[in-house]
PDB file of C-alpha atoms and ligand atoms in Angstrom:
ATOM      1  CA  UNK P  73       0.000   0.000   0.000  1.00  0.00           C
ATOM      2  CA  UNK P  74       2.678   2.607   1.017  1.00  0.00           C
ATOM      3  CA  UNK P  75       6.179   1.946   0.205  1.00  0.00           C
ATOM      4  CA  UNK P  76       8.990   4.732   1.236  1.00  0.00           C
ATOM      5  CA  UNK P  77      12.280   4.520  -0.531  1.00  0.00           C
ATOM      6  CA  UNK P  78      15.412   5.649   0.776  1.00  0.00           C
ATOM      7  CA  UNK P  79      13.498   8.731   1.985  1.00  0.00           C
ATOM      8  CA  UNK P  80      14.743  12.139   2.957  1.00  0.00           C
ATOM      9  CA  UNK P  81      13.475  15.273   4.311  1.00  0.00           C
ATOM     10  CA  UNK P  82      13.013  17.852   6.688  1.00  0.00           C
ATOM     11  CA  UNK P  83      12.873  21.862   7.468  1.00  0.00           C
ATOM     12  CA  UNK P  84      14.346  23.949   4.639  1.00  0.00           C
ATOM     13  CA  UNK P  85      18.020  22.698   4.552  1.00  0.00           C
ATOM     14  CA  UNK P  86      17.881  21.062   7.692  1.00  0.00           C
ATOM     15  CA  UNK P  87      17.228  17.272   7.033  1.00  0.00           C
ATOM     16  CA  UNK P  88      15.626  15.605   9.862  1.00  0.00           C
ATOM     17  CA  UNK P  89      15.128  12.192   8.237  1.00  0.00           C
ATOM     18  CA  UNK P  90      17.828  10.203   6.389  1.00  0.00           C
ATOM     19  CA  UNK P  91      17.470   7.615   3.904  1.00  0.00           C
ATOM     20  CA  UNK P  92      14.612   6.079   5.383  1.00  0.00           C
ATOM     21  CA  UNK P  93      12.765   2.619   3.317  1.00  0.00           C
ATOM     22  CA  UNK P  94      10.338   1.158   4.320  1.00  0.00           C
ATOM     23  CA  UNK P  95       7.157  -1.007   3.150  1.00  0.00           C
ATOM     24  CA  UNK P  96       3.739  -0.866   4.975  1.00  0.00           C
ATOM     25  CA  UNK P  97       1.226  -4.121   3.482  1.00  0.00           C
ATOM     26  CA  UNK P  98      -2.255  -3.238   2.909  1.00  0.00           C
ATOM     27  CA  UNK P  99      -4.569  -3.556   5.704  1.00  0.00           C
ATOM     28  CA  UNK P 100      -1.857  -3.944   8.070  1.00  0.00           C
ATOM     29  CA  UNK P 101      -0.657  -1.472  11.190  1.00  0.00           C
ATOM     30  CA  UNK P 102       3.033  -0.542  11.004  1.00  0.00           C
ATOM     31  CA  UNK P 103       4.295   1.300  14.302  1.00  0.00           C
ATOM     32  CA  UNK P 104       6.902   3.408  14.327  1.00  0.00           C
ATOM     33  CA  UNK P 105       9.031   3.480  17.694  1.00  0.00           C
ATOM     34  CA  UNK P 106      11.692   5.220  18.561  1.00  0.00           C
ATOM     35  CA  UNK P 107      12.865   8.523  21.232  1.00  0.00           C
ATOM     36  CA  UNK P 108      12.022  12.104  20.878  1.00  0.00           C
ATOM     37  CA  UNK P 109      13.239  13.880  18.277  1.00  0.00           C
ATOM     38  CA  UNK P 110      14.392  10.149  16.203  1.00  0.00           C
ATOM     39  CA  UNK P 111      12.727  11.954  12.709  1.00  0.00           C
ATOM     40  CA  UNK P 112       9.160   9.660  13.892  1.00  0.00           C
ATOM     41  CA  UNK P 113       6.822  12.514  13.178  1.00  0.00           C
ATOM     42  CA  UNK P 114       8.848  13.914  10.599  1.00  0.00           C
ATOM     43  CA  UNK P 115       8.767  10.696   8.588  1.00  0.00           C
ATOM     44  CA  UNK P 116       4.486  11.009   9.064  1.00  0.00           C
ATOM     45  CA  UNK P 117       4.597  14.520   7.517  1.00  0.00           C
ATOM     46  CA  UNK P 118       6.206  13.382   5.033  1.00  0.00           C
ATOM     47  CA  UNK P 119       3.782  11.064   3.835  1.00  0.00           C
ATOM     48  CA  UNK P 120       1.404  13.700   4.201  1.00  0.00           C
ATOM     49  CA  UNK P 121       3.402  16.287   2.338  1.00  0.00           C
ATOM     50  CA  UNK P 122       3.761  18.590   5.270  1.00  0.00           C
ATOM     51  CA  UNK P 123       7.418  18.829   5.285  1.00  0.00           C
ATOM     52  CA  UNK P 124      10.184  19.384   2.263  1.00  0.00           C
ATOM     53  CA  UNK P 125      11.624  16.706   0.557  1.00  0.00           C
ATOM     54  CA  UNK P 126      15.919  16.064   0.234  1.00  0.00           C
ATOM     55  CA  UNK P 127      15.521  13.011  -1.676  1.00  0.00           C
ATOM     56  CA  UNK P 128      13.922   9.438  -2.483  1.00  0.00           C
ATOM     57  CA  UNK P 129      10.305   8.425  -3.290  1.00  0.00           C
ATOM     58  CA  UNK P 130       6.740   8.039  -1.758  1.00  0.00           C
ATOM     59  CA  UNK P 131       4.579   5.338  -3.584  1.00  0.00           C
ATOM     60  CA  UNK P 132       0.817   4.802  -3.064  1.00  0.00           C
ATOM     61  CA  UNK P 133      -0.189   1.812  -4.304  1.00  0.00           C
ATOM     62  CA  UNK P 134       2.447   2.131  -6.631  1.00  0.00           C
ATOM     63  CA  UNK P 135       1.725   6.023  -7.628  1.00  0.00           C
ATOM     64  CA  UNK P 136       4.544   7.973  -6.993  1.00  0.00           C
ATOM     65  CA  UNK P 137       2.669  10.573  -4.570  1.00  0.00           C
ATOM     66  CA  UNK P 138       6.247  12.196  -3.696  1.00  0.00           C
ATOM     67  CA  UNK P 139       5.739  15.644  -5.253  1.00  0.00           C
ATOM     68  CA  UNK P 140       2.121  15.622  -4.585  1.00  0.00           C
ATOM     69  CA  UNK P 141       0.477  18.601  -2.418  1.00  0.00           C
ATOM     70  CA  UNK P 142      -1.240  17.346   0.625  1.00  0.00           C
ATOM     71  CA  UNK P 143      -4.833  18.539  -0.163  1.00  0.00           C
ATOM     72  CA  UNK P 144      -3.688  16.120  -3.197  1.00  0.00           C
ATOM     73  CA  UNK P 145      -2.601  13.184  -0.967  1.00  0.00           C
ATOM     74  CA  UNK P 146      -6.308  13.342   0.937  1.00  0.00           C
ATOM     75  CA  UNK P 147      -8.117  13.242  -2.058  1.00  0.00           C
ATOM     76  CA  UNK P 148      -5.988   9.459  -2.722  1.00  0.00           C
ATOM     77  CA  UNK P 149      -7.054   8.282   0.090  1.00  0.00           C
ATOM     78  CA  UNK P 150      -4.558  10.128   3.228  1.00  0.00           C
ATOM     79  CA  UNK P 151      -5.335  11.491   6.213  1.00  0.00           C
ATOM     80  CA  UNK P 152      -3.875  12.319   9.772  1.00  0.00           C
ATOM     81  CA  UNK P 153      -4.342  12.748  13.434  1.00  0.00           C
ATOM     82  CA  UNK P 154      -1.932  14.462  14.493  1.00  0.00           C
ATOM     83  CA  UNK P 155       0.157  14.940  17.712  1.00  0.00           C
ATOM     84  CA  UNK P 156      -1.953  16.873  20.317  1.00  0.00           C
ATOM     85  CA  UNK P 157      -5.110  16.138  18.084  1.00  0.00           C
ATOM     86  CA  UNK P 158      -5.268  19.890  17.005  1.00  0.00           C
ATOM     87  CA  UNK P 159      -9.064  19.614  17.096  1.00  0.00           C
ATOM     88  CA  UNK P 160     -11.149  23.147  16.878  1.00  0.00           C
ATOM     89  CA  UNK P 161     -11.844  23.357  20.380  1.00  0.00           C
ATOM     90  CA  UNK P 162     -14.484  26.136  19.772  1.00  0.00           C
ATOM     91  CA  UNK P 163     -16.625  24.094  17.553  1.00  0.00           C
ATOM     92  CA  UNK P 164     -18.772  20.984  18.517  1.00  0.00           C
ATOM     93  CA  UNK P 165     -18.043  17.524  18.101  1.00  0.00           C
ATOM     94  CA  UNK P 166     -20.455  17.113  15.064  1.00  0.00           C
ATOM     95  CA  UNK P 167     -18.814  20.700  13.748  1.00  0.00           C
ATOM     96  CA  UNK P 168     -15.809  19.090  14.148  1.00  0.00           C
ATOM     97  CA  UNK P 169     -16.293  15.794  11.651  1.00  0.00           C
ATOM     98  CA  UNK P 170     -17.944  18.161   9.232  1.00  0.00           C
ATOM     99  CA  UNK P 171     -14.414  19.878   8.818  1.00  0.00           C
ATOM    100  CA  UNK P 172     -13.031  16.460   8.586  1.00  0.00           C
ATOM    101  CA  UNK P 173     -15.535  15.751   6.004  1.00  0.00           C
ATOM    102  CA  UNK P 174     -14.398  19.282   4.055  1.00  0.00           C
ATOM    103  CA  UNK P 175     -11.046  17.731   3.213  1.00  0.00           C
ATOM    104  CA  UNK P 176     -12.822  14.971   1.118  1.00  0.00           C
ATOM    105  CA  UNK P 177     -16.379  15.605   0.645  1.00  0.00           C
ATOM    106  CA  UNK P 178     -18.764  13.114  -0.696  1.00  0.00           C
ATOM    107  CA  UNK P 179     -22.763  12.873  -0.477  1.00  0.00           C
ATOM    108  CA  UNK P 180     -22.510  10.547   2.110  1.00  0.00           C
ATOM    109  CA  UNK P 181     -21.603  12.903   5.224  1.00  0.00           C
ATOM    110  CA  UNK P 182     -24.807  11.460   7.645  1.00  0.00           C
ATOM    111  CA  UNK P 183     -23.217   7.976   6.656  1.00  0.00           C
ATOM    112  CA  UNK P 184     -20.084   8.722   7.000  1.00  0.00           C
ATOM    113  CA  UNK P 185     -20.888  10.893  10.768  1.00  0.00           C
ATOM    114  CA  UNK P 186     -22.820   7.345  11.917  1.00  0.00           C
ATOM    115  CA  UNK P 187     -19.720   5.244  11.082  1.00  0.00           C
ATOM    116  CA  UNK P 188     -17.160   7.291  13.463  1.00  0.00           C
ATOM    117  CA  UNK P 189     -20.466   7.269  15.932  1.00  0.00           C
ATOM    118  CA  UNK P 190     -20.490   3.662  15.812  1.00  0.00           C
ATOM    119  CA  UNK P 191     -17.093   3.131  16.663  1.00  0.00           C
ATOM    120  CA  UNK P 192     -17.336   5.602  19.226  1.00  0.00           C
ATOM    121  CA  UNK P 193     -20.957   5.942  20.791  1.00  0.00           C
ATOM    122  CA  UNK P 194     -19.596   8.357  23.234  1.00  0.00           C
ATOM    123  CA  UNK P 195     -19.085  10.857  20.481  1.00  0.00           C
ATOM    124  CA  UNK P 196     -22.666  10.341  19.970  1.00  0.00           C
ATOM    125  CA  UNK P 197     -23.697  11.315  23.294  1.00  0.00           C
ATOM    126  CA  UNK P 198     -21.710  14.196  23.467  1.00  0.00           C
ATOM    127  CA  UNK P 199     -22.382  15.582  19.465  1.00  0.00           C
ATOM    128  CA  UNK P 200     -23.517  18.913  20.473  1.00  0.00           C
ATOM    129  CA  UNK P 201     -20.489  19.507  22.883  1.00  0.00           C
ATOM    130  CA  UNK P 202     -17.700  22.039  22.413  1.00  0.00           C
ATOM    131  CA  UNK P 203     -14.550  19.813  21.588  1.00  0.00           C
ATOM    132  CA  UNK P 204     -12.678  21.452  24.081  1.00  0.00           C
ATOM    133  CA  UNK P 205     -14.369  20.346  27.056  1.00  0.00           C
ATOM    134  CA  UNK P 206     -14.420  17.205  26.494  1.00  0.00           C
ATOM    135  CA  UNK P 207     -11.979  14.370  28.526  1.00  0.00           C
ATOM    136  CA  UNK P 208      -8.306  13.200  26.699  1.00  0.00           C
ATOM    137  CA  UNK P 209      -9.290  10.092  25.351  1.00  0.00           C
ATOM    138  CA  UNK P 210     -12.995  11.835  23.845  1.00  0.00           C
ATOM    139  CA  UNK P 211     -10.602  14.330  22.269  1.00  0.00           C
ATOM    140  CA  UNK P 212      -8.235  11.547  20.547  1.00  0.00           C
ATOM    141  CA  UNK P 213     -11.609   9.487  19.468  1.00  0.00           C
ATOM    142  CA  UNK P 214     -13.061  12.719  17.820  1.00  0.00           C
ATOM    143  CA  UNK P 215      -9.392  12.952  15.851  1.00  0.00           C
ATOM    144  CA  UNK P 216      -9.887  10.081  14.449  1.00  0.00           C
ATOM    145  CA  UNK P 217     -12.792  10.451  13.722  1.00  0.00           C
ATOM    146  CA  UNK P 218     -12.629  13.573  12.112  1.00  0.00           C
ATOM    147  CA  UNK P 219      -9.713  12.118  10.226  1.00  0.00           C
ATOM    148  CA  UNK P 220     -12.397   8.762   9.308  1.00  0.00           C
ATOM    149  CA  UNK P 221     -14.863  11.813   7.678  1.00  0.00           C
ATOM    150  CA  UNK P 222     -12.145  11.675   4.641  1.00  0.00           C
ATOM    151  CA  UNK P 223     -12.939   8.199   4.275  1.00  0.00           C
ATOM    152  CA  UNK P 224      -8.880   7.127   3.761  1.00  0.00           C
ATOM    153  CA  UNK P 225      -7.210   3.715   2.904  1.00  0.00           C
ATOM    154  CA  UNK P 226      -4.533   5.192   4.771  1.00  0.00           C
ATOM    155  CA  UNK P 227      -4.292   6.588   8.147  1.00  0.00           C
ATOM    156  CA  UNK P 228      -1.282   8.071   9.936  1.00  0.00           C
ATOM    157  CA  UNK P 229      -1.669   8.220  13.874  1.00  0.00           C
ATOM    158  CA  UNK P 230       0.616  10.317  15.748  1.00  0.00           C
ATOM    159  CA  UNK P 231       1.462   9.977  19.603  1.00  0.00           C
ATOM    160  CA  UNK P 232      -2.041   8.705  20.254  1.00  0.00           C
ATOM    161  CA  UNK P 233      -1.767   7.552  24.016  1.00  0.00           C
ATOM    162  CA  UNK P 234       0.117  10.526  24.596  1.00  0.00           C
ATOM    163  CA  UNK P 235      -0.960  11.803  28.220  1.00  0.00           C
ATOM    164  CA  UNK P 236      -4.296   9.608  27.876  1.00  0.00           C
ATOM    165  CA  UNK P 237      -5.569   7.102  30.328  1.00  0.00           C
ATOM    166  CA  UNK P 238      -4.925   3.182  29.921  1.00  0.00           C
ATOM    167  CA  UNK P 239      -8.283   2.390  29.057  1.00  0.00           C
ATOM    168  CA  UNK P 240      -8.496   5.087  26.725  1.00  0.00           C
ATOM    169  CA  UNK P 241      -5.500   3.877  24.963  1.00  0.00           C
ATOM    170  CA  UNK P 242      -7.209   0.502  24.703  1.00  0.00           C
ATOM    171  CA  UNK P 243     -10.048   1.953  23.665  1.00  0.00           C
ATOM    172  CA  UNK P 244      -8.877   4.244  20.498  1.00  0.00           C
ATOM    173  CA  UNK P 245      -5.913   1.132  20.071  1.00  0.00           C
ATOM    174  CA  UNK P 246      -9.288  -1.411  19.680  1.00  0.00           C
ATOM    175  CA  UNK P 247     -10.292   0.684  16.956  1.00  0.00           C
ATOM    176  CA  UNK P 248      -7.613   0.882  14.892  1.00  0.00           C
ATOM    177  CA  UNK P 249      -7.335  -2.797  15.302  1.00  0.00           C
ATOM    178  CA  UNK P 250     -10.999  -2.921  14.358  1.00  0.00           C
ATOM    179  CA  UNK P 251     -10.533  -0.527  11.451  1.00  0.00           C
ATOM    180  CA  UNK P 252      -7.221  -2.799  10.310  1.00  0.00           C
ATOM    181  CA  UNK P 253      -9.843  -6.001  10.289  1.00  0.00           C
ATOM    182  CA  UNK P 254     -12.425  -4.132   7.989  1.00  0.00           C
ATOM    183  CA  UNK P 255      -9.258  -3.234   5.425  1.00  0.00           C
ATOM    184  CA  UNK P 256      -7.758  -0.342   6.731  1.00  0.00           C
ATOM    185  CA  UNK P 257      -3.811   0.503   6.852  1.00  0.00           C
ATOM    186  CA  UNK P 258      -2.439   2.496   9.441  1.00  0.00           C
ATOM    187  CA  UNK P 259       1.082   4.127  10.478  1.00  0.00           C
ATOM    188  CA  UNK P 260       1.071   4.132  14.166  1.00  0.00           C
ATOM    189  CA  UNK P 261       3.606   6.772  15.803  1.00  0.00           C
ATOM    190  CA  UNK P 262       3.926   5.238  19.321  1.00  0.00           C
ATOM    191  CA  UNK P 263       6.008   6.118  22.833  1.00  0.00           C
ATOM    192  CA  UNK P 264       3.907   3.405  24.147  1.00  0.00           C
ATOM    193  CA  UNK P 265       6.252   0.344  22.719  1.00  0.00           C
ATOM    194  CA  UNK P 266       4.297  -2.171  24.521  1.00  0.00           C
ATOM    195  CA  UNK P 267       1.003  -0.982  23.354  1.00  0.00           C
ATOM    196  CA  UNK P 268       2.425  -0.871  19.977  1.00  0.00           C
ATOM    197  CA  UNK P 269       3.853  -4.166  19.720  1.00  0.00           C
ATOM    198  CA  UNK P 270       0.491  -5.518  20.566  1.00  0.00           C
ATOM    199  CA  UNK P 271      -1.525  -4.275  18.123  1.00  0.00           C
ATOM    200  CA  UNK P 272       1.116  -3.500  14.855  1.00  0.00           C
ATOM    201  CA  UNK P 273       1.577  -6.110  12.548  1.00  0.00           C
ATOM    202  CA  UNK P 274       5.254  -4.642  11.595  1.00  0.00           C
ATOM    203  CA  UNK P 275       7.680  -2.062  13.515  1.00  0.00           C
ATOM    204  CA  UNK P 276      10.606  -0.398  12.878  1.00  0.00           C
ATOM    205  CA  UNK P 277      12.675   1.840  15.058  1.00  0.00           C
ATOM    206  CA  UNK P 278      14.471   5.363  14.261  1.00  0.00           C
ATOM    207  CA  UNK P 279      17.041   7.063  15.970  1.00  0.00           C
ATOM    208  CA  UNK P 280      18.690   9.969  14.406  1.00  0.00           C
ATOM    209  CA  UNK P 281      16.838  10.733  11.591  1.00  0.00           C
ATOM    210  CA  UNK P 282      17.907   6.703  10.601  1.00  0.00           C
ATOM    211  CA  UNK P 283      15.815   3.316  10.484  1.00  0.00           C
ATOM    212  CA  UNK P 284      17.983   1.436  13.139  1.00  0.00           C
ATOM    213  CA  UNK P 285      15.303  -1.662  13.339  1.00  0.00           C
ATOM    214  CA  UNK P 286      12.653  -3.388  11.516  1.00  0.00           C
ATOM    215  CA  UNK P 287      11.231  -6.432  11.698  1.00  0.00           C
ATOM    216  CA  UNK P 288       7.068  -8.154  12.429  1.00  0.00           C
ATOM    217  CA  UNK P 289       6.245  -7.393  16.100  1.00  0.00           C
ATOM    218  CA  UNK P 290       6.572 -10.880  16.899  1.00  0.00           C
ATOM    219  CA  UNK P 291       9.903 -10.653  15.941  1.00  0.00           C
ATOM    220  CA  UNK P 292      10.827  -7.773  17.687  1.00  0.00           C
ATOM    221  CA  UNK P 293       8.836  -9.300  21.021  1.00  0.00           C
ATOM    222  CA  UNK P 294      11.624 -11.804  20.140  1.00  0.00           C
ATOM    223  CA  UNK P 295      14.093 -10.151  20.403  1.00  0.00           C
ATOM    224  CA  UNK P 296      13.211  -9.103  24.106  1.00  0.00           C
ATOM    225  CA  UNK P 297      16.294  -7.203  25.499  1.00  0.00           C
ATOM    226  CA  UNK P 298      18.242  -6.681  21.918  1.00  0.00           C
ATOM    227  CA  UNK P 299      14.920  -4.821  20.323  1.00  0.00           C
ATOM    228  CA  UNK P 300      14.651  -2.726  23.892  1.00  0.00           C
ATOM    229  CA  UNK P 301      18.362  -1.313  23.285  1.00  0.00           C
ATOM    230  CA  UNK P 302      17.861  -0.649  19.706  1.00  0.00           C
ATOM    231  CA  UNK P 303      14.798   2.129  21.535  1.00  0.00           C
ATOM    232  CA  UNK P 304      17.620   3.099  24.225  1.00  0.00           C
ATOM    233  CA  UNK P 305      15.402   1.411  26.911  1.00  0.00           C
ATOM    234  CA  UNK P 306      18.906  -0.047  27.954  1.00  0.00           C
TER     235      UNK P 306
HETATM  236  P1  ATP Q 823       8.935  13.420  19.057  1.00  0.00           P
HETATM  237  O1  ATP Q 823       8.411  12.154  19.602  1.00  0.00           O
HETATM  238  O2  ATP Q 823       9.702  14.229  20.066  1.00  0.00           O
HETATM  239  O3  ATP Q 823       7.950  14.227  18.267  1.00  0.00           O
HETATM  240  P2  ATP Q 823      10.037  12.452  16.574  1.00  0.00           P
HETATM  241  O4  ATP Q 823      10.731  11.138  16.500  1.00  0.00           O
HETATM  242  O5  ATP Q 823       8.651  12.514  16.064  1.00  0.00           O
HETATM  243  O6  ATP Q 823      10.116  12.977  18.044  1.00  0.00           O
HETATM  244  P3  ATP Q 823      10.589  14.688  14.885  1.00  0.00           P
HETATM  245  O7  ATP Q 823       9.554  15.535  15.559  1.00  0.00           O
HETATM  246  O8  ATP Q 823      10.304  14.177  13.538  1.00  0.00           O
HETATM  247  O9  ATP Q 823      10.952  13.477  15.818  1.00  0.00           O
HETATM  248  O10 ATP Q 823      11.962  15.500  14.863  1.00  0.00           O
HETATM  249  C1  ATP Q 823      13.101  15.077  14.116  1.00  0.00           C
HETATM  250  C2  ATP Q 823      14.087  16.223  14.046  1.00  0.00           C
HETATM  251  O11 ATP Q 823      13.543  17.298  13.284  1.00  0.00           O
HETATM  252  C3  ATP Q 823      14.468  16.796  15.421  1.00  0.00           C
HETATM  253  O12 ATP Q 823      15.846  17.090  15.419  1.00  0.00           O
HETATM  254  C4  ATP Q 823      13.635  18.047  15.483  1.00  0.00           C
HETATM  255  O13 ATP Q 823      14.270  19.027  16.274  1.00  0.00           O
HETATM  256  C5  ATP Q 823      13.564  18.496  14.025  1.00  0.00           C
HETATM  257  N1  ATP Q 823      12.338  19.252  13.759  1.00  0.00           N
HETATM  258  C6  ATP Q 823      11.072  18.859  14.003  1.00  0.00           C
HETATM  259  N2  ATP Q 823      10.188  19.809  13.634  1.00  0.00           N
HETATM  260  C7  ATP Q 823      10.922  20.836  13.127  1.00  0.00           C
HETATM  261  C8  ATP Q 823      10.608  22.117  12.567  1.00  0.00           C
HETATM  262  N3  ATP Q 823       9.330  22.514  12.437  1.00  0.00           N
HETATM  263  N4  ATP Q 823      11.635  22.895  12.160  1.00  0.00           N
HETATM  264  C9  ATP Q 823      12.917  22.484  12.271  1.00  0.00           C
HETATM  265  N5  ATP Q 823      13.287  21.290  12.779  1.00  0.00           N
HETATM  266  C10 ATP Q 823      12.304  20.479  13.202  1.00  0.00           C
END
């Protein structure tokens, strides 16, 4: 489905990621691990065409997307919750899936609203809220949710359990899993590299800009001490 090779970008001259390859299967979740600042997020905006690009390729189900402009990349089928969720916390819950819905819109918006309600009936109950007030893990389900209104093949998750509860994590982490089962792909940017090795089908590790690891998530559960070095754990 998504296929990086030998990637490289970053902030006007300053490359943050280097030579980076990498092959995520369709319908599959790919985490990728590593400690602040290893080029994780960088790598994600990439994909998305947020950041500028030193050198290599992006394919799409073969499509070289590479040069493509993000609003571009959403229409194929790519969207994004982002670090921090960066939801409109001035708007309401249902205001904020209709923006999601903006970035790709089809006739089907009252379908499309129902699906993210089904796999979060809390959203449901709490439509007409302000985003703002509602709890952590609300907030992460109504990012991907609003990222679900673009109806994508691909999704790119960044930092999700990031200052949420446990059973919050399990919750959104269930529904990516779920998602993954009905044909979904995701990217999975993860501090949590427990949480991640449960539920990704693949991992790889960065440090410094660089792929360091990569491997199925069995085989880096494997590796037990040797995988936990290669994410400075020890
Ligand atoms: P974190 O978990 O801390 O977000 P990360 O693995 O996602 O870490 P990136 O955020 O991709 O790492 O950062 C990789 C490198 O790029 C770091 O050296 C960082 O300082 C740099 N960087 C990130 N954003 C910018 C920016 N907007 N301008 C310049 N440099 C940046």
């Amino acid at each position: 489905m998504l296929k990086l090779e030998n990637l490289g970008c970053g902030y006007g001259a300053v490359e943050a990621v280097h030579d980076v390859s990498f092959d995520v299967p369709s319908g599959s979740i790919f985490a990728l691990l590593g400690p602040n600042g290893a080029g994780k997020t960088s790598t994600i905006m990439a994909i998305m065409g947020h950041v500028d690009i030193h050198g290599g390729r992006i394919l799409l189900e073969g499509e070289d997307i590479t040069r493509r402009r993000a609003v571009d990349r959403v229409g194929l089928g790519i969207a994004l919750v982002p670090e921090g969720r960066q939801l409109f916390s001035d708007l309401t819950v249902d205001e904020n899936l209709t923006v999601g819905g903006y970035a790709r819109p089809s006739a089907r918006d009252a379908a499309k609203r129902e699906r993210v309600f089904g796999y979060f009936p809390r959203l449901a109950e709490r439509r007409s809220q302000l985003a703002g007030s509602l709890s952590g893990g609300e907030q992460q389900m109504l990012a991907i949710g609003r990222a679900l209104m673009a109806e994508p093949r691909l999704l790119l998750v960044d930092e999700l359990s990031l200052g949420l509860m446990p059973k919050m994590v399990d919750l959104c982490l269930d529904t990516l899993t779920q998602l993954r089962r009905e044909g979904l792909t995701v990217v999975l940017v993860e501090q949590n590299t427990a949480r991640a090795l449960d539920v990704a089908d693949r991992v790889c590790v960065m440090s410094s800009g660089m792929l360091i690891y990569q491997g199925t998530a069995a085989e880096a559960k494997a590796a037990g001490s040797m995988f936990a070095t290669f994410l400075g754990m020890n």
